[in-house]
Short mmCIF file of C-alpha atoms in Angstrom, two decimals:
data_model
loop_
_atom_site.label_atom_id
_atom_site.label_comp_id
_atom_site.label_asym_id
_atom_site.label_seq_id
_atom_site.Cartn_x
_atom_site.Cartn_y
_atom_site.Cartn_z
CA UNK A 600 -3.09 26.13 16.08
CA UNK A 601 -5.20 22.99 15.91
CA UNK A 602 -7.68 24.68 13.55
CA UNK A 603 -4.79 25.49 11.20
CA UNK A 604 -3.51 21.90 11.30
CA UNK A 605 -7.01 20.54 10.66
CA UNK A 606 -7.37 22.82 7.62
CA UNK A 607 -3.92 21.74 6.38
CA UNK A 608 -4.91 18.07 6.72
CA UNK A 609 -8.14 18.68 4.81
CA UNK A 610 -6.27 20.46 2.00
CA UNK A 611 -3.72 17.65 1.77
CA UNK A 612 -6.43 15.02 1.40
CA UNK A 613 -8.35 17.16 -1.07
CA UNK A 614 -5.27 17.59 -3.25
CA UNK A 615 -4.55 13.86 -3.11
CA UNK A 616 -8.10 13.03 -4.13
CA UNK A 617 -7.95 15.60 -6.92
CA UNK A 618 -4.69 14.15 -8.21
CA UNK A 619 -6.19 10.67 -8.32
CA UNK A 620 -9.27 12.00 -10.08
CA UNK A 621 -7.11 13.73 -12.70
CA UNK A 622 -5.19 10.51 -13.32
CA UNK A 623 -8.37 8.50 -13.77
CA UNK A 624 -9.85 11.20 -16.02
CA UNK A 625 -6.75 11.23 -18.21
CA UNK A 626 -6.99 7.49 -18.68
CA UNK A 627 -10.68 7.68 -19.48
CA UNK A 628 -10.07 10.38 -22.09
CA UNK A 629 -7.39 8.22 -23.65
CA UNK A 630 -9.95 5.47 -24.14
CA UNK A 631 -8.99 3.40 -21.09
CA UNK A 632 -11.02 2.52 -18.03
CA UNK A 633 -11.02 4.87 -14.99
CA UNK A 634 -11.35 1.85 -12.73
CA UNK A 635 -8.09 0.74 -11.03
CA UNK A 636 -6.92 -2.49 -12.63
CA UNK A 637 -4.71 -5.30 -11.44
CA UNK A 638 -1.02 -5.21 -12.32
CA UNK A 639 -0.31 -6.27 -15.85
CA UNK A 640 -3.71 -5.26 -17.22
CA UNK A 641 -3.90 -3.39 -20.51
CA UNK A 642 -5.55 -0.25 -19.12
CA UNK A 643 -6.18 1.68 -15.94
CA UNK A 644 -4.00 2.45 -12.92
CA UNK A 645 -2.63 -0.31 -10.77
CA UNK A 646 -4.42 0.07 -7.39
CA UNK A 647 -1.18 -0.94 -5.66
CA UNK A 648 0.43 2.21 -7.02
CA UNK A 649 -2.50 4.34 -5.84
CA UNK A 650 -2.38 3.06 -2.24
CA UNK A 651 1.41 3.51 -2.23
CA UNK A 652 0.96 7.17 -3.18
CA UNK A 653 -1.68 7.65 -0.49
CA UNK A 654 0.52 6.00 2.11
CA UNK A 655 3.49 8.21 1.22
CA UNK A 656 1.46 11.35 1.86
CA UNK A 657 -0.11 10.02 5.07
CA UNK A 658 3.22 8.88 6.51
CA UNK A 659 4.99 12.12 5.62
CA UNK A 660 2.19 14.17 7.17
CA UNK A 661 2.14 12.17 10.40
CA UNK A 662 5.94 12.07 10.73
CA UNK A 663 6.19 15.82 10.21
CA UNK A 664 3.49 16.43 12.85
CA UNK A 665 5.26 14.15 15.34
CA UNK A 666 8.79 15.45 14.79
CA UNK A 667 8.16 19.13 14.17
CA UNK A 668 5.08 19.84 16.30
CA UNK A 669 4.75 17.33 19.15
CA UNK A 670 8.50 17.01 19.74
CA UNK A 671 8.83 20.79 20.13
CA UNK A 672 6.29 21.05 22.94
CA UNK A 673 7.40 21.54 26.53
CA UNK A 674 4.97 18.97 27.92
CA UNK A 675 3.96 15.47 26.81
CA UNK A 676 1.14 13.81 28.74
CA UNK A 677 1.84 15.87 31.85
CA UNK A 678 5.60 15.26 31.81
CA UNK A 679 8.07 18.05 30.98
CA UNK A 680 10.27 17.64 27.90
CA UNK A 681 13.80 18.95 28.38
CA UNK A 682 14.21 19.81 24.71
CA UNK A 683 10.76 21.40 24.37
CA UNK A 684 10.52 25.02 23.24
CA UNK A 685 6.77 25.59 22.75
CA UNK A 686 4.70 26.19 25.92
CA UNK A 687 1.96 23.69 25.13
CA UNK A 688 1.08 20.06 25.89
CA UNK A 689 0.34 17.08 23.66
CA UNK A 690 -2.11 14.92 25.53
CA UNK A 691 -4.83 12.33 25.03
CA UNK A 692 -7.23 14.66 26.87
CA UNK A 693 -6.41 17.61 24.59
CA UNK A 694 -10.04 18.76 24.32
CA UNK A 695 -10.43 19.03 28.10
CA UNK A 696 -7.01 20.57 28.83
CA UNK A 697 -6.59 22.97 25.93
CA UNK A 698 -3.64 20.99 24.56
CA UNK A 699 -3.10 19.46 21.14
CA UNK A 700 -3.81 15.89 19.94
CA UNK A 701 -1.27 13.10 20.11
CA UNK A 702 0.01 11.88 16.72
CA UNK A 703 -2.35 8.88 16.65
CA UNK A 704 -5.31 11.13 17.50
CA UNK A 705 -4.33 13.64 14.81
CA UNK A 706 -4.11 10.78 12.32
CA UNK A 707 -7.61 9.60 13.27
CA UNK A 708 -9.02 13.12 12.91
CA UNK A 709 -7.64 13.22 9.39
CA UNK A 710 -9.11 9.82 8.58
CA UNK A 711 -12.54 11.09 9.64
CA UNK A 712 -12.24 13.99 7.19
CA UNK A 713 -11.17 11.60 4.42
CA UNK A 714 -14.13 9.32 5.15
CA UNK A 715 -16.47 12.26 4.56
CA UNK A 716 -15.12 12.48 1.01
CA UNK A 717 -16.20 8.87 0.40
CA UNK A 718 -13.30 8.16 -2.00
CA UNK A 719 -11.22 5.85 0.17
CA UNK A 720 -10.70 5.12 3.85
CA UNK A 721 -7.64 4.75 6.03
CA UNK A 722 -6.81 4.28 9.69
CA UNK A 723 -4.53 2.76 12.30
CA UNK A 724 -4.70 -0.81 13.61
CA UNK A 725 -2.48 -2.62 16.07
CA UNK A 726 -2.31 -5.94 17.92
CA UNK A 727 -1.26 -3.79 20.91
CA UNK A 728 -4.16 -1.37 20.54
CA UNK A 729 -5.07 1.02 23.33
CA UNK A 730 -8.22 2.23 21.58
CA UNK A 731 -10.53 -0.76 20.95
CA UNK A 732 -11.63 0.72 17.63
CA UNK A 733 -8.07 0.20 16.36
CA UNK A 734 -7.94 -3.55 16.94
CA UNK A 735 -7.63 -5.68 13.76
CA UNK A 736 -11.20 -6.82 13.02
CA UNK A 737 -11.62 -8.42 9.60
CA UNK A 738 -9.86 -11.59 8.51
CA UNK A 739 -7.82 -9.48 6.11
CA UNK A 740 -6.70 -7.08 8.85
CA UNK A 741 -5.76 -9.90 11.22
CA UNK A 742 -3.74 -11.77 8.59
CA UNK A 743 -2.17 -8.60 7.23
CA UNK A 744 -1.19 -7.27 10.65
CA UNK A 745 0.44 -10.57 11.64
CA UNK A 746 2.48 -10.57 8.41
CA UNK A 747 3.51 -6.94 8.82
CA UNK A 748 4.74 -7.50 12.38
CA UNK A 749 6.61 -10.61 11.25
CA UNK A 750 8.26 -9.15 8.16
CA UNK A 751 8.18 -5.38 8.60
CA UNK A 752 6.88 -5.16 5.03
CA UNK A 753 3.50 -4.01 3.63
CA UNK A 754 0.74 -6.55 3.00
CA UNK A 755 -1.69 -6.00 0.11
CA UNK A 756 -4.63 -7.88 -1.34
CA UNK A 757 -8.23 -7.61 -2.52
CA UNK A 758 -11.07 -8.02 -0.06
CA UNK A 759 -14.83 -7.60 -0.08
CA UNK A 760 -16.71 -5.69 2.59
CA UNK A 761 -20.45 -5.89 2.20
CA UNK A 762 -21.05 -5.77 -1.53
CA UNK A 763 -18.05 -3.52 -2.25
CA UNK A 764 -14.70 -4.80 -3.49
CA UNK A 765 -11.57 -3.10 -2.18
CA UNK A 766 -7.87 -3.19 -2.83
CA UNK A 767 -6.52 -2.98 0.70
CA UNK A 768 -3.04 -2.52 2.10
CA UNK A 769 -1.52 -2.53 5.57
CA UNK A 770 1.80 -0.74 5.98
CA UNK A 771 4.07 -1.02 9.03
CA UNK A 772 3.55 1.84 11.47
CA UNK A 773 6.94 2.27 13.13
CA UNK A 774 8.06 4.36 16.08
CA UNK A 775 9.67 7.40 14.45
CA UNK A 776 10.02 9.63 17.52
CA UNK A 777 10.46 9.35 21.25
CA UNK A 778 6.92 10.68 21.74
CA UNK A 779 5.55 7.54 20.04
CA UNK A 780 7.08 5.03 22.42
CA UNK A 781 6.76 7.20 25.54
CA UNK A 782 3.00 7.62 25.15
CA UNK A 783 2.38 3.93 24.52
CA UNK A 784 4.81 2.39 27.00
CA UNK A 785 3.55 4.53 29.89
CA UNK A 786 -0.16 4.46 29.03
CA UNK A 787 -2.20 2.74 31.80
CA UNK A 788 -4.19 0.66 29.28
CA UNK A 789 -1.01 -0.52 27.56
CA UNK A 790 0.61 -1.41 30.87
CA UNK A 791 -2.47 -3.38 31.92
CA UNK A 792 -3.03 -5.23 28.63
CA UNK A 793 0.56 -5.71 27.48
CA UNK A 794 2.78 -5.55 30.61
CA UNK A 795 5.66 -7.34 28.87
CA UNK A 796 5.62 -5.17 25.74
CA UNK A 797 7.92 -2.15 25.67
CA UNK A 798 8.34 -0.52 22.27
CA UNK A 799 11.70 0.72 21.03
CA UNK A 800 12.60 3.26 18.35
CA UNK A 801 12.10 1.94 14.84
CA UNK A 802 9.93 -0.97 15.98
CA UNK A 803 6.63 -1.84 14.30
CA UNK A 804 3.88 -0.62 16.62
CA UNK A 805 0.93 -1.41 14.36
CA UNK A 806 -0.23 -0.78 10.84
CA UNK A 807 -1.64 1.91 8.58
CA UNK A 808 -4.55 0.37 6.68
CA UNK A 809 -5.84 1.84 3.41
CA UNK A 810 -8.99 0.63 1.66
CA UNK A 811 -9.39 1.68 -1.97
CA UNK A 812 -12.78 0.85 -3.55
CA UNK A 813 -12.53 -0.85 -6.94
CA UNK A 814 -14.98 -2.37 -9.36
CA UNK A 815 -15.19 -6.13 -9.70
CA UNK A 816 -12.95 -7.67 -12.34
#
């Protein structure tokens, strides 16, 4: 089951990358520049539009996995689910127990596949992170995450990492299923670090960050 889902994720990302490549090629053949340009420029694709497309696919994929796979399982992190119909468990220790990954873990596995392509990167960040690798690190991520939590709206801007310029965006990552809030609210690390924080359905739990490489303008 997991092997099938991993292949599906890889195909989704491959198709997305191919679609972007076709768009850039079409512009180049028309005499424009294949490099994403800022809004209002005379040629090229607005990078804001590209990251919006990527986010739409990522969010749909993760929501479908959460609602139609994880929510149908009979067990979630060792606790029985009354409405579960599939005799399997979603758990953080899925490799050791023979279960399947939690939504956040599945998302990270997909991001690792995307990173191998080298076209763009994406991931999860949160001010209430359980995994230290998902803490906001750069100045952009810290500012963007604070704004997203405050407004519930995406935050987008250019940033430079090393010698590479990126158009980056952080989108609100909201609790879309009971499995989301149950896993976080009852996790020992969450309870230790954020004892007063209990997520509710629809609440912003963190952010989905997308980094699209662009040429300097």
